[in-house]
Amino acid sequence: MARVLPNFNLSALQFLCIDGDAAMRDTLVKVLRAFSATQIAAVDSAKAAADLMKTRSPDIIFCEWELPDGKGTEFVRGLRRDRATVQRMTPVIFVTAHTQQWHVTTARDAGVNEYLAKPFSAQLIYSRICAVLERPRAFIDATGFVGPDRRRKHDPYLVAKARRSADAAASVDMSGVISEDEIEAMLGL
């Protein structure tokens, strides 16, 4: 049974969409506008995003894995490690066609909050927005990791068991494409 999503008013939130593909940027902007979002900036590169963030402070960032000037994971990692700005805690939702398990793991370890496989539906975009609004996670600033707490479930026994299972599966084959359901299970959604 599908989860009923809350009805958030997104008109007060500022969104930043980073994708080198103009058609994908336009599609994402149209989906956000359909949800009554009005404050949307769309750029084609990590550099353009960094420049824009000098004068604007987005509430939610959508980012693609492949950018003309590098990897989205590099952008997120740099954002998370920049102690000079509070924007380092801004939720980042990856929207990408890269669905191999190692991509999801690498993005999570770079500090993304949510991961969404292309092609996406409007409902899936909205579900990821709801996830970052409804269930914000503590921000971790440790030697080996900076970003939102990767633990979504706080039952220590279940978390450890799930982590061992995920690690065992990952050690078998990190190259296989995984489904949206498997991504959600992996991220504990």
CSV table of C-alpha atoms in Angstrom, one decimal:
chain,number,residue,atom,x,y,z
A,1,MET,CA,0.0,0.0,0.0
A,2,ALA,CA,1.4,3.4,-1.0
A,3,ARG,CA,2.2,5.9,1.7
A,4,VAL,CA,0.0,9.0,1.8
A,5,LEU,CA,2.3,12.0,1.5
A,6,PRO,CA,1.6,15.2,3.5
A,7,ASN,CA,0.6,18.3,1.7
A,8,PHE,CA,3.4,20.8,2.2
A,9,ASN,CA,3.3,24.4,1.0
A,10,LEU,CA,6.6,24.6,-1.0
A,11,SER,CA,6.1,28.2,-2.1
A,12,ALA,CA,8.3,29.6,0.7
A,13,LEU,CA,11.2,27.2,0.0
A,14,GLN,CA,14.2,28.0,-2.3
A,15,PHE,CA,15.3,25.2,-4.6
A,16,LEU,CA,18.5,24.8,-6.5
A,17,CYS,CA,18.6,22.4,-9.4
A,18,ILE,CA,22.1,21.4,-10.7
A,19,ASP,CA,22.1,19.4,-13.9
A,20,GLY,CA,24.2,19.7,-17.1
A,21,ASP,CA,21.2,18.5,-19.2
A,22,ALA,CA,19.0,21.5,-20.0
A,23,ALA,CA,15.9,19.3,-20.7
A,24,MET,CA,16.3,17.5,-17.3
A,25,ARG,CA,16.7,20.9,-15.5
A,26,ASP,CA,13.6,22.2,-17.3
A,27,THR,CA,11.6,19.0,-16.4
A,28,LEU,CA,12.6,19.3,-12.7
A,29,VAL,CA,11.7,22.9,-12.6
A,30,LYS,CA,8.3,22.2,-14.1
A,31,VAL,CA,7.7,19.4,-11.6
A,32,LEU,CA,8.6,21.8,-8.7
A,33,ARG,CA,6.4,24.5,-10.1
A,34,ALA,CA,3.5,22.0,-10.2
A,35,PHE,CA,4.0,21.6,-6.5
A,36,SER,CA,3.6,25.4,-6.1
A,37,ALA,CA,7.4,26.1,-5.7
A,38,THR,CA,8.2,29.5,-7.0
A,39,GLN,CA,11.8,30.2,-5.9
A,40,ILE,CA,13.7,27.9,-8.2
A,41,ALA,CA,17.2,28.4,-9.5
A,42,ALA,CA,18.5,26.0,-12.2
A,43,VAL,CA,22.2,25.9,-13.2
A,44,ASP,CA,24.3,23.6,-15.4
A,45,SER,CA,27.5,23.1,-13.3
A,46,ALA,CA,29.0,22.9,-9.9
A,47,LYS,CA,30.8,26.2,-10.4
A,48,ALA,CA,27.6,28.0,-11.4
A,49,ALA,CA,25.9,26.5,-8.3
A,50,ALA,CA,28.8,27.6,-6.0
A,51,ASP,CA,28.6,31.1,-7.5
A,52,LEU,CA,24.9,31.3,-7.1
A,53,MET,CA,25.2,30.2,-3.4
A,54,LYS,CA,27.3,33.2,-2.7
A,55,THR,CA,24.2,35.3,-2.9
A,56,ARG,CA,21.4,32.8,-2.4
A,57,SER,CA,20.8,30.2,0.3
A,58,PRO,CA,18.7,27.3,-1.1
A,59,ASP,CA,16.6,25.2,1.3
A,60,ILE,CA,16.9,22.0,-0.9
A,61,ILE,CA,19.4,21.2,-3.6
A,62,PHE,CA,18.7,18.7,-6.5
A,63,CYS,CA,22.0,17.5,-8.0
A,64,GLU,CA,23.0,15.2,-10.9
A,65,TRP,CA,25.9,12.8,-10.6
A,66,GLU,CA,27.5,13.9,-13.9
A,67,LEU,CA,28.2,17.6,-14.2
A,68,PRO,CA,30.1,19.3,-17.0
A,69,ASP,CA,32.8,20.4,-14.5
A,70,GLY,CA,33.1,17.3,-12.4
A,71,LYS,CA,31.0,14.8,-10.3
A,72,GLY,CA,28.1,15.8,-8.3
A,73,THR,CA,29.6,13.8,-5.4
A,74,GLU,CA,32.6,16.2,-5.5
A,75,PHE,CA,30.3,19.2,-5.3
A,76,VAL,CA,28.4,17.7,-2.3
A,77,ARG,CA,31.6,16.6,-0.5
A,78,GLY,CA,33.0,20.2,-0.9
A,79,LEU,CA,29.7,21.7,0.3
A,80,ARG,CA,29.6,19.5,3.4
A,81,ARG,CA,33.3,20.2,4.3
A,82,ASP,CA,33.0,24.0,3.9
A,83,ARG,CA,32.9,25.1,7.6
A,84,ALA,CA,32.6,28.7,6.6
A,85,THR,CA,29.0,28.4,5.5
A,86,VAL,CA,25.8,27.2,7.1
A,87,GLN,CA,24.7,26.0,3.6
A,88,ARG,CA,26.8,22.9,4.3
A,89,MET,CA,23.8,21.5,6.0
A,90,THR,CA,21.4,22.1,3.1
A,91,PRO,CA,19.6,18.9,2.1
A,92,VAL,CA,20.8,17.4,-1.2
A,93,ILE,CA,18.7,15.1,-3.3
A,94,PHE,CA,20.6,13.3,-6.0
A,95,VAL,CA,18.6,12.8,-9.2
A,96,THR,CA,20.6,10.6,-11.6
A,97,ALA,CA,20.5,7.7,-14.0
A,98,HIS,CA,23.4,6.1,-12.2
A,99,THR,CA,21.8,3.2,-10.3
A,100,GLN,CA,24.6,0.8,-9.6
A,101,GLN,CA,24.9,0.1,-5.9
A,102,TRP,CA,28.4,1.6,-5.7
A,103,HIS,CA,26.9,4.9,-7.0
A,104,VAL,CA,24.3,5.0,-4.3
A,105,THR,CA,26.9,4.1,-1.6
A,106,THR,CA,29.4,6.7,-2.9
A,107,ALA,CA,26.7,9.4,-3.0
A,108,ARG,CA,25.5,8.6,0.5
A,109,ASP,CA,29.1,8.7,1.8
A,110,ALA,CA,29.7,12.0,0.0
A,111,GLY,CA,26.8,13.4,2.1
A,112,VAL,CA,23.6,13.3,0.0
A,113,ASN,CA,20.4,13.1,1.9
A,114,GLU,CA,18.3,11.3,-0.7
A,115,TYR,CA,18.9,9.5,-4.0
A,116,LEU,CA,16.4,9.2,-6.8
A,117,ALA,CA,16.9,7.3,-10.1
A,118,LYS,CA,16.0,8.7,-13.5
A,119,PRO,CA,13.6,8.5,-15.0
A,120,PHE,CA,11.6,9.9,-12.1
A,121,SER,CA,8.0,10.6,-11.5
A,122,ALA,CA,6.5,13.7,-9.9
A,123,GLN,CA,5.4,11.6,-7.0
A,124,LEU,CA,8.9,10.3,-6.3
A,125,ILE,CA,10.3,13.9,-6.4
A,126,TYR,CA,7.7,14.9,-3.9
A,127,SER,CA,8.4,11.9,-1.7
A,128,ARG,CA,12.1,12.9,-1.5
A,129,ILE,CA,11.2,16.5,-0.6
A,130,CYS,CA,8.8,15.1,2.1
A,131,ALA,CA,11.6,12.9,3.4
A,132,VAL,CA,14.0,15.8,4.0
A,133,LEU,CA,11.3,18.0,5.5
A,134,GLU,CA,9.6,15.4,7.7
A,135,ARG,CA,12.6,13.5,8.8
A,136,PRO,CA,15.6,15.7,9.0
A,137,ARG,CA,18.7,13.9,10.2
A,138,ALA,CA,21.4,15.1,12.5
A,139,PHE,CA,24.4,16.6,10.8
A,140,ILE,CA,27.6,14.7,11.5
A,141,ASP,CA,31.0,16.3,11.3
A,142,ALA,CA,33.6,13.6,12.0
A,143,THR,CA,37.1,12.9,10.6
A,144,GLY,CA,35.9,10.4,8.0
A,145,PHE,CA,32.4,11.7,7.2
A,146,VAL,CA,30.6,15.0,7.0
A,147,GLY,CA,26.9,15.1,6.2
A,148,PRO,CA,23.5,13.9,7.3
A,149,ASP,CA,23.6,10.9,9.7
A,150,ARG,CA,23.6,7.9,7.4
A,151,ARG,CA,21.7,5.9,10.0
A,152,ARG,CA,17.9,6.2,9.4
A,153,LYS,CA,16.7,3.6,11.9
A,154,HIS,CA,17.9,4.0,15.5
A,155,ASP,CA,17.3,0.5,16.8
A,156,PRO,CA,21.0,-0.5,17.2
A,157,TYR,CA,20.4,-4.2,16.7
A,158,LEU,CA,18.4,-3.7,13.5
A,159,VAL,CA,20.9,-1.1,12.2
A,160,ALA,CA,23.9,-3.4,12.8
A,161,LYS,CA,22.1,-6.3,11.2
A,162,ALA,CA,21.0,-4.3,8.1
A,163,ARG,CA,24.5,-2.9,7.8
A,164,ARG,CA,26.1,-6.3,7.9
A,165,SER,CA,23.6,-7.6,5.3
A,166,ALA,CA,24.2,-4.6,3.0
A,167,ASP,CA,28.0,-4.9,3.4
A,168,ALA,CA,27.8,-8.6,2.5
A,169,ALA,CA,25.7,-7.9,-0.5
A,170,ALA,CA,28.0,-5.1,-1.6
A,171,SER,CA,31.0,-7.3,-1.4
A,172,VAL,CA,29.4,-9.7,-3.8
A,173,ASP,CA,28.6,-7.3,-6.7
A,174,MET,CA,28.9,-3.5,-6.5
A,175,SER,CA,28.4,-3.1,-10.3
A,176,GLY,CA,24.9,-4.3,-10.7
A,177,VAL,CA,22.0,-1.9,-11.4
A,178,ILE,CA,19.5,-1.7,-8.6
A,179,SER,CA,15.9,-0.7,-8.6
A,180,GLU,CA,14.2,2.3,-7.0
A,181,ASP,CA,12.8,-0.1,-4.3
A,182,GLU,CA,16.3,-1.4,-3.6
A,183,ILE,CA,17.7,2.1,-3.4
A,184,GLU,CA,14.9,3.0,-0.9
A,185,ALA,CA,15.6,-0.2,1.1
A,186,MET,CA,19.3,0.5,1.1
A,187,LEU,CA,18.8,4.1,2.4
A,188,GLY,CA,16.2,2.9,4.9
A,189,LEU,CA,13.2,4.8,3.4
